[in-house]
XYZ file of C-alpha atoms in Angstrom:
592
model
C 91.719 -43.883 77.279
C 90.481 -40.753 78.960
C 86.569 -39.103 78.089
C 86.859 -36.335 75.002
C 85.957 -33.179 76.161
C 82.966 -32.898 73.488
C 81.165 -35.934 75.512
C 82.191 -34.222 78.978
C 80.275 -30.895 78.103
C 77.323 -32.814 76.610
C 77.205 -34.647 80.045
C 77.282 -30.836 81.613
C 74.508 -29.317 79.365
C 72.328 -32.062 80.145
C 72.341 -34.180 77.309
C 74.125 -36.889 78.191
C 73.581 -38.528 81.955
C 75.776 -39.659 84.787
C 74.878 -43.297 83.583
C 75.897 -42.941 79.879
C 79.794 -41.495 81.115
C 80.407 -44.365 83.550
C 79.087 -47.288 81.412
C 81.286 -45.784 78.711
C 84.459 -45.841 80.884
C 83.120 -49.173 81.999
C 83.069 -50.670 78.968
C 86.463 -49.156 78.121
C 88.338 -51.156 80.783
C 86.748 -54.481 79.969
C 87.559 -53.567 76.230
C 90.852 -55.336 74.493
C 90.631 -53.445 70.974
C 92.553 -50.311 69.320
C 89.573 -48.831 68.329
C 88.110 -46.958 71.701
C 87.092 -43.873 69.856
C 84.344 -45.995 67.778
C 83.698 -48.127 70.883
C 83.456 -45.435 73.351
C 81.166 -43.483 71.105
C 78.727 -46.710 70.365
C 78.585 -47.234 74.373
C 77.764 -43.717 75.196
C 74.967 -43.384 72.685
C 73.501 -47.132 72.971
C 73.096 -46.060 76.750
C 71.728 -42.607 75.938
C 69.221 -43.792 73.471
C 67.831 -47.002 75.672
C 66.779 -44.270 78.142
C 65.212 -42.390 75.526
C 62.894 -45.503 74.725
C 64.820 -46.920 71.889
C 65.928 -50.787 72.401
C 69.106 -50.358 70.565
C 71.561 -47.971 68.278
C 70.939 -48.322 64.743
C 74.541 -47.514 63.253
C 72.707 -46.750 59.895
C 70.777 -44.275 61.268
C 74.151 -42.297 63.147
C 76.644 -43.120 61.063
C 78.052 -39.961 59.777
C 75.356 -37.275 61.597
C 75.894 -34.901 64.139
C 74.833 -35.817 67.616
C 72.643 -34.466 69.174
C 70.509 -34.379 65.753
C 68.449 -31.162 66.886
C 70.923 -29.250 69.151
C 69.598 -25.913 70.664
C 72.334 -22.865 70.309
C 75.405 -23.782 72.715
C 75.206 -27.265 72.681
C 78.117 -29.449 71.878
C 78.059 -32.047 68.963
C 79.619 -35.067 68.192
C 80.505 -36.386 64.635
C 79.929 -40.081 64.280
C 81.962 -42.343 62.047
C 80.767 -43.817 59.013
C 79.148 -47.077 58.728
C 81.844 -49.367 57.432
C 84.523 -48.380 59.426
C 82.375 -48.009 62.493
C 81.120 -51.458 61.906
C 84.372 -52.964 61.068
C 85.779 -51.720 64.768
C 83.189 -52.526 66.979
C 83.306 -56.246 65.018
C 86.988 -56.350 66.375
C 86.502 -55.339 70.048
C 86.267 -58.265 72.413
C 82.977 -56.590 74.308
C 81.112 -56.697 71.312
C 79.167 -60.088 70.818
C 77.165 -61.463 67.752
C 73.468 -63.073 68.205
C 74.130 -65.913 70.769
C 76.924 -64.825 72.197
C 76.813 -63.727 75.816
C 78.503 -60.228 76.043
C 78.170 -56.674 77.452
C 77.244 -55.503 74.009
C 75.513 -57.394 70.976
C 76.234 -56.536 67.158
C 73.081 -57.521 65.209
C 73.854 -56.842 61.753
C 73.618 -52.775 61.852
C 72.147 -52.794 65.392
C 74.281 -52.293 68.443
C 72.388 -53.657 71.904
C 72.991 -53.441 75.775
C 72.493 -57.776 76.198
C 69.846 -57.504 77.897
C 67.753 -55.762 75.475
C 69.063 -57.900 72.820
C 67.868 -60.977 74.669
C 64.430 -59.359 75.381
C 64.040 -58.912 71.906
C 64.896 -62.275 70.989
C 62.931 -63.959 74.056
C 59.686 -62.004 72.946
C 59.769 -62.632 69.072
C 60.315 -66.102 69.892
C 57.627 -66.548 72.013
C 54.946 -64.370 70.005
C 56.060 -67.113 67.107
C 55.377 -69.882 68.860
C 52.068 -69.188 69.903
C 51.049 -66.995 66.270
C 51.912 -70.850 64.893
C 49.195 -72.854 66.967
C 46.676 -74.615 65.303
C 43.117 -72.805 66.159
C 41.272 -73.394 69.576
C 38.767 -75.573 69.526
C 35.231 -74.460 70.203
C 31.742 -75.310 69.887
C 30.511 -73.372 67.049
C 26.858 -73.707 67.618
C 27.405 -72.550 71.225
C 29.307 -69.695 69.431
C 27.199 -68.621 67.246
C 24.172 -68.410 69.491
C 26.510 -66.004 71.274
C 27.509 -63.500 68.727
C 23.945 -63.608 67.481
C 22.658 -62.146 71.288
C 25.845 -60.243 72.194
C 26.143 -58.662 68.887
C 23.057 -58.286 67.184
C 23.978 -56.879 63.647
C 20.767 -55.609 61.930
C 22.923 -54.700 58.831
C 24.489 -57.136 57.719
C 26.411 -55.327 54.799
C 28.508 -53.668 57.273
C 31.213 -55.521 59.159
C 31.106 -55.891 63.168
C 34.760 -55.274 64.034
C 33.938 -55.759 67.419
C 32.174 -59.108 66.653
C 35.275 -59.970 64.286
C 37.764 -59.358 67.389
C 35.586 -61.579 69.606
C 35.808 -64.462 67.213
C 39.607 -63.815 67.277
C 40.353 -64.102 70.389
C 38.485 -67.153 70.965
C 39.932 -68.911 67.808
C 43.346 -68.280 68.434
C 45.879 -68.636 71.307
C 47.538 -65.252 70.883
C 45.782 -62.146 69.153
C 45.356 -58.300 69.838
C 42.488 -56.043 69.122
C 43.971 -52.312 68.638
C 41.382 -49.640 68.521
C 41.208 -45.580 69.394
C 38.981 -43.898 72.745
C 35.219 -44.605 72.004
C 35.689 -47.791 69.735
C 34.282 -50.089 72.244
C 37.748 -51.955 73.309
C 36.161 -52.846 76.762
C 33.333 -53.225 75.878
C 34.445 -56.179 73.534
C 36.691 -57.186 76.226
C 33.315 -58.289 78.288
C 31.657 -60.019 75.560
C 34.812 -61.891 74.900
C 34.835 -63.044 78.799
C 30.819 -64.221 78.077
C 31.692 -66.189 75.272
C 34.549 -67.942 76.952
C 32.668 -68.906 79.663
C 29.822 -69.953 77.623
C 31.927 -72.346 75.848
C 33.513 -73.459 79.199
C 32.216 -72.353 82.803
C 35.296 -73.809 84.275
C 37.682 -71.206 83.019
C 40.273 -69.617 84.682
C 40.823 -65.975 83.838
C 42.666 -63.561 84.551
C 42.302 -59.451 83.705
C 45.212 -57.165 83.664
C 46.487 -53.671 83.340
C 49.813 -52.290 83.428
C 48.879 -49.393 85.813
C 46.843 -49.708 89.407
C 44.593 -47.179 87.215
C 43.594 -48.684 84.437
C 43.098 -51.972 86.011
C 40.724 -50.111 88.675
C 38.661 -48.564 85.462
C 38.486 -52.145 83.815
C 37.200 -53.617 87.161
C 34.689 -50.999 87.549
C 33.184 -51.170 83.930
C 33.194 -54.722 84.382
C 30.904 -54.134 87.428
C 29.044 -51.761 85.883
C 28.199 -53.574 82.677
C 27.431 -56.586 84.899
C 23.623 -56.256 85.342
C 22.936 -55.048 81.470
C 24.691 -58.560 79.859
C 22.649 -60.425 77.999
C 23.712 -63.579 79.031
C 22.934 -66.230 81.730
C 22.879 -65.728 85.405
C 25.268 -68.427 85.766
C 27.784 -66.763 82.896
C 27.274 -63.376 85.035
C 28.641 -65.082 88.203
C 31.441 -66.657 86.993
C 32.611 -63.202 84.938
C 35.961 -62.183 87.062
C 35.443 -59.544 89.466
C 39.110 -58.152 89.687
C 41.740 -56.994 87.537
C 44.976 -56.682 88.396
C 47.994 -54.823 87.785
C 50.894 -56.538 85.414
C 53.087 -56.556 88.629
C 50.391 -58.157 90.735
C 49.884 -61.014 88.074
C 53.440 -61.762 87.759
C 53.677 -62.263 91.154
C 51.252 -65.207 91.010
C 53.831 -67.163 89.355
C 56.581 -68.605 91.567
C 59.210 -67.921 88.881
C 61.176 -64.488 89.380
C 63.271 -65.470 86.568
C 62.607 -64.937 82.645
C 62.710 -68.748 82.125
C 60.318 -71.259 83.640
C 61.411 -73.849 85.424
C 58.828 -75.947 86.085
C 55.063 -76.325 86.064
C 54.539 -74.104 89.018
C 56.450 -70.907 87.206
C 53.664 -70.664 84.679
C 50.822 -68.404 86.032
C 47.796 -70.332 86.745
C 45.342 -69.304 83.994
C 43.583 -70.279 80.869
C 42.790 -66.927 79.756
C 44.603 -63.729 80.234
C 43.079 -60.565 79.103
C 45.705 -57.078 79.250
C 44.071 -54.060 78.749
C 45.848 -50.669 78.056
C 48.661 -52.959 76.142
C 50.706 -49.681 74.544
C 51.636 -49.009 77.991
C 54.283 -51.951 78.322
C 57.607 -51.192 77.506
C 59.836 -54.517 76.144
C 61.002 -55.921 79.569
C 57.761 -56.317 81.351
C 56.112 -57.729 78.074
C 59.131 -60.309 77.581
C 58.426 -61.093 81.303
C 54.830 -61.710 80.917
C 55.303 -63.757 77.756
C 57.853 -66.189 79.496
C 55.253 -67.336 82.382
C 51.631 -67.547 80.417
C 51.387 -71.313 79.597
C 51.536 -71.955 75.848
C 48.171 -73.514 76.008
C 46.314 -70.464 77.015
C 44.489 -67.721 75.267
C 46.611 -64.315 75.476
C 44.811 -61.449 74.509
C 46.331 -57.916 74.005
C 43.859 -54.962 73.775
C 44.878 -51.362 73.430
C 45.561 -48.148 71.060
C 48.899 -48.933 68.706
C 48.509 -44.998 68.004
C 49.098 -43.699 71.550
C 52.060 -42.767 73.553
C 54.217 -45.807 74.094
C 55.444 -46.531 77.432
C 58.218 -44.442 79.484
C 60.484 -47.323 79.444
C 62.389 -48.939 76.313
C 60.394 -50.441 73.517
C 56.592 -49.876 71.632
C 55.957 -53.789 71.533
C 52.159 -53.036 70.794
C 53.101 -51.350 67.985
C 56.234 -53.396 66.326
C 53.716 -56.401 66.449
C 50.641 -54.794 64.966
C 52.837 -53.366 62.434
C 54.826 -56.916 61.680
C 51.277 -58.390 61.378
C 50.512 -56.005 58.436
C 53.898 -56.533 56.785
C 53.575 -58.576 53.561
C 54.998 -61.633 53.862
C 53.937 -62.108 57.362
C 53.818 -65.346 59.455
C 50.936 -63.757 61.485
C 47.614 -64.637 60.041
C 45.354 -62.470 58.438
C 42.331 -62.816 61.325
C 45.037 -62.502 64.750
C 44.841 -58.856 64.909
C 41.386 -56.778 64.679
C 41.804 -52.989 64.162
C 38.432 -51.509 65.641
C 37.946 -48.409 63.680
C 34.445 -46.766 64.323
C 34.045 -44.532 66.992
C 30.485 -44.762 69.560
C 31.890 -41.557 71.396
C 31.731 -39.150 68.891
C 29.162 -38.254 65.846
C 30.715 -38.340 62.100
C 31.131 -34.684 62.211
C 32.854 -34.059 65.517
C 35.710 -31.831 65.524
C 37.492 -34.004 68.317
C 37.222 -36.847 65.971
C 38.182 -35.358 62.911
C 41.054 -33.614 64.396
C 42.623 -36.703 66.149
C 42.291 -38.311 62.621
C 44.260 -35.596 61.002
C 46.837 -35.739 64.117
C 47.158 -39.389 63.672
C 47.932 -39.381 59.650
C 50.360 -36.612 60.301
C 48.269 -34.121 58.298
C 49.328 -30.717 60.229
C 47.806 -28.161 57.658
C 44.682 -29.797 58.229
C 44.591 -30.096 61.908
C 45.334 -26.861 62.475
C 42.682 -25.787 59.635
C 39.759 -27.760 62.333
C 41.387 -26.108 64.964
C 40.145 -23.100 63.540
C 37.406 -23.324 61.721
C 34.606 -21.518 63.226
C 32.041 -24.634 62.631
C 33.841 -27.086 64.934
C 33.293 -25.646 68.421
C 34.562 -28.333 70.257
C 38.120 -27.467 69.479
C 39.783 -24.310 69.493
C 43.221 -22.868 68.750
C 45.350 -20.245 71.131
C 48.569 -18.979 70.190
C 51.006 -18.731 73.231
C 53.508 -16.336 73.060
C 57.112 -16.519 74.769
C 55.497 -14.976 78.058
C 56.844 -16.671 81.438
C 53.449 -16.287 82.828
C 50.423 -18.474 81.327
C 47.596 -16.396 79.734
C 44.953 -15.510 81.832
C 42.569 -16.901 79.215
C 44.035 -20.373 79.625
C 43.769 -20.163 83.361
C 40.073 -18.199 83.660
C 38.659 -22.034 82.786
C 40.706 -23.706 85.240
C 39.535 -21.024 87.974
C 36.201 -20.792 87.154
C 35.775 -24.737 87.070
C 37.533 -24.977 90.494
C 35.443 -22.118 91.615
C 31.942 -23.668 91.229
C 33.835 -26.979 92.686
C 34.321 -24.932 95.904
C 30.936 -23.952 96.330
C 29.651 -27.153 96.680
C 29.814 -29.511 100.098
C 29.267 -32.672 99.141
C 32.486 -34.599 97.978
C 30.839 -36.957 95.629
C 29.643 -33.759 93.408
C 33.111 -32.396 93.813
C 34.941 -35.386 92.754
C 32.683 -35.792 89.415
C 33.414 -32.057 88.789
C 36.972 -32.777 88.908
C 36.685 -35.022 85.535
C 35.054 -31.909 83.796
C 38.272 -30.271 82.873
C 41.945 -30.664 83.232
C 45.365 -28.559 81.684
C 47.650 -31.360 80.034
C 51.448 -30.504 79.417
C 53.945 -32.577 77.297
C 56.816 -32.475 80.101
C 56.731 -32.058 83.693
C 59.388 -29.001 84.044
C 59.920 -26.246 82.102
C 58.144 -22.927 81.814
C 55.088 -24.941 80.279
C 55.581 -27.796 82.601
C 53.490 -29.691 85.110
C 55.402 -28.103 88.231
C 55.493 -24.396 87.060
C 51.784 -24.686 85.284
C 50.669 -26.017 88.775
C 52.098 -23.354 90.729
C 50.719 -20.650 88.703
C 47.140 -22.035 88.923
C 47.819 -22.593 92.746
C 48.967 -18.575 92.929
C 45.910 -16.980 91.026
C 43.340 -19.176 92.761
C 45.333 -17.954 95.915
C 45.481 -13.982 94.583
C 41.558 -14.489 94.130
C 40.969 -15.722 97.922
C 39.586 -18.942 96.574
C 42.267 -20.879 98.392
C 44.498 -20.884 101.296
C 47.679 -22.891 101.475
C 48.693 -22.813 105.042
C 50.442 -26.334 104.815
C 51.431 -29.126 102.909
C 47.441 -29.740 102.021
C 44.558 -27.561 101.820
C 40.897 -27.388 101.538
C 40.104 -27.878 97.789
C 43.442 -29.352 96.518
C 43.042 -31.934 93.771
C 45.715 -34.570 93.998
C 47.241 -37.268 91.809
C 48.321 -40.701 93.592
C 51.622 -41.494 92.298
C 52.521 -44.903 93.756
C 50.254 -47.755 94.021
C 48.862 -48.687 97.590
C 47.161 -51.772 97.514
C 46.141 -51.816 101.118
C 44.196 -48.444 100.638
C 43.442 -49.333 96.895
C 44.830 -45.991 95.396
C 46.639 -46.399 92.448
C 48.908 -44.072 90.377
C 46.839 -41.689 88.354
C 44.149 -41.926 90.773
C 42.469 -38.324 91.140
C 41.019 -36.986 94.268
C 40.885 -33.955 96.364
C 41.361 -32.400 99.799
C 38.336 -30.925 101.520
C 37.472 -30.124 105.286
C 35.133 -33.318 106.488
C 32.156 -31.648 108.089
C 31.807 -35.120 109.654
C 34.994 -35.107 110.932
C 35.536 -31.452 112.456
C 36.175 -30.023 109.551
C 39.751 -31.466 109.264
C 41.107 -31.809 106.049
C 40.792 -34.946 104.280
C 41.123 -36.746 101.070
C 38.663 -37.926 99.082
C 38.543 -40.154 96.384
C 35.569 -41.453 93.830
C 34.318 -45.030 94.732
C 33.647 -47.951 92.419
C 30.049 -47.757 93.492
C 28.622 -44.584 91.457
C 27.621 -41.504 93.846
C 29.984 -42.685 96.461
C 33.441 -42.017 97.759
C 36.277 -42.953 99.815
C 38.169 -40.642 102.530
C 41.368 -41.369 104.233
C 43.673 -38.862 106.282
C 46.303 -37.137 104.195
C 49.092 -38.535 106.608
C 48.287 -41.730 105.253
C 48.371 -41.545 101.583
C 51.039 -42.701 99.350
C 52.921 -40.425 97.151
C 50.921 -37.503 95.615
C 51.250 -34.266 94.286
C 48.944 -31.278 92.989
C 47.137 -32.021 90.093
C 45.426 -28.792 88.417
C 47.780 -29.795 85.324
C 49.113 -33.390 85.027
C 51.292 -34.866 81.687
C 49.990 -36.337 78.517
C 51.995 -39.251 79.527
C 49.898 -39.684 82.879
C 46.667 -38.529 81.430
C 46.525 -42.120 79.464
C 43.541 -44.083 80.805
C 41.888 -40.950 81.528
C 38.943 -39.149 79.779
C 37.890 -35.732 80.796
C 34.733 -33.646 79.572
C 37.198 -30.575 78.627
C 41.032 -30.748 78.089
C 43.337 -27.635 77.339
C 46.638 -28.643 75.731
C 49.859 -26.833 76.322
C 52.407 -27.795 73.967
C 55.984 -27.324 74.782
C 57.397 -23.668 73.871
C 60.471 -25.373 71.233
C 60.935 -28.047 69.582
C 62.242 -31.100 70.275
C 62.988 -34.613 69.009
C 61.038 -36.196 71.863
C 57.895 -34.621 70.738
C 55.985 -36.125 68.251
C 52.323 -36.764 66.605
C 51.720 -39.528 69.468
C 51.519 -36.824 72.032
C 49.284 -34.607 70.456
C 46.788 -37.591 69.557
C 46.784 -38.825 73.082
C 45.866 -35.356 74.483
C 43.262 -34.812 71.953
C 41.812 -37.778 72.486
C 41.487 -37.581 76.065
C 39.012 -35.417 75.910
C 34.968 -36.350 75.454
C 33.299 -32.605 74.826
C 36.179 -30.115 74.189
C 39.516 -30.069 73.281
C 41.663 -26.446 73.387
C 45.259 -26.502 72.324
C 47.558 -23.687 73.093
C 51.065 -22.993 71.992
C 53.189 -22.028 68.833
C 51.746 -22.895 64.942
C 55.618 -23.926 64.012
C 55.900 -26.036 66.828
C 52.827 -27.976 66.209
C 52.662 -28.901 62.649
C 56.370 -29.927 63.270
C 55.034 -32.216 66.036
C 52.018 -33.549 64.044
C 54.243 -33.966 61.100
C 57.061 -36.159 62.912
C 55.605 -39.693 64.187
C 57.501 -41.249 67.060
C 60.530 -43.697 65.733
C 61.615 -45.606 68.732
C 64.525 -47.980 67.616
C 63.521 -51.687 67.836
C 64.461 -55.152 66.020
C 61.537 -56.465 67.294
C 59.617 -55.448 64.236
C 62.005 -57.684 62.285
C 62.045 -60.251 63.974
C 58.060 -60.691 64.057
C 57.954 -59.838 60.265
C 60.384 -62.765 59.300
C 58.579 -65.646 57.891
C 59.605 -68.939 58.472
């Protein structure tokens, strides 16, 4: 069967990918059924949606509907079959199996999966359910009570200390989750959990990890800075882990390359594994991690369930948290703790109130806060349809970098780089990172502040896009190219050091992959903080852009937030919640 013209047109218009088309063709060559149209559409959509972050195609969502759901003018559309005939057609195809079968596609009730993603969900759900059903971990309550009292001095007994509750949860259970927004003390709680664990057993083998090199480095840096101020014995301080790994480095410590541990050496050699920034972990990586963590170990996930999910398929942290709140649920009530007190912002902080309104989908309230004169730290600016960015947006960036270039001390300049950043929703397009970085460079060059003579130039801010463990430079690290007064004024790349006020420098041609970073995507900004952020909203509506994008951008700011965009687009984004289709929630919410 040839590919229908409409599907070919959707490929030419950039809606469907080349992989979607080839996968559908491959499935058709394997199929032995008469229902080619239903199978073709199911194959194309499941490939397309998995690439968009969904783990499956929910037939109840698309049956009888048009694809794409929000087409731009001139885009072709496909009409999906009604549910009953679509299900019947797929059930009669040899390439479509049922749960437990080994087939290219799996139809699990009304969800159509690529086999791999159905298997990931099944394995991860099984692993989590086994761990949550285990008995409490034995602890010495006398030692614990003493530890809690000196680490969490609670003067007001009528107020529940969520951080203390989270620490107790982590000690008692084999599997636990701590979720909270920026400034709620997640990292501080991790460190106190480490102290309490080591007070129970000084010989525990503990691993700290995060999905990105930048997140791992920040966790390691915070631990080092906090260590001298910890209220605990010196022997506990000496036993605390000094290094945090990326998850991929952590997995390399297992001898197992498959998803099924074959012997004792396949398990990770740790009694406790704490994973920070867990919202960034996709389904495949979380499943691989679950398969090599010993059942007897404590596994603690820490993150913000309301942030943007991983780039790859799945919303694992969100699914687990949602399943824990379902009724009935096989999770114990105290296995997941939500930190809800912000220590970064005051009670009447405009940033805090704005983040809350956005997170709750209150678009009108969020816009009202942005425009209110009594919240000086948040501002709204309407953005037209001009190809060029308004000078009002460029001026703060220009002024800031002008101040940076006046300095001749790299450590001061590196600190100033954290003061302000433009955050974009996309990489490409009129308001994407590539176009914005180019416009900022043009304006700086026009004012004589920079001279772009080659690949690198004096005053160029850069971001690492690929981990280099040899140089200890990680994806997301931000540095700057400067003329080095100690190296005959040749260009060198400077990056912050773990030691406060220090820096590291490299020859630019030794750097791993990197790019200019006056602006960065909101996705890439996760795990970073800036004194001021200027959020550039997309010019047009898209089903991909939801409140999680806005929330994540806002919460990167310490002191000031400016949003630039169209009110209609902003309100629509805040009104939409990211709804990645997944079967993990239902698998976890089921009661035995």
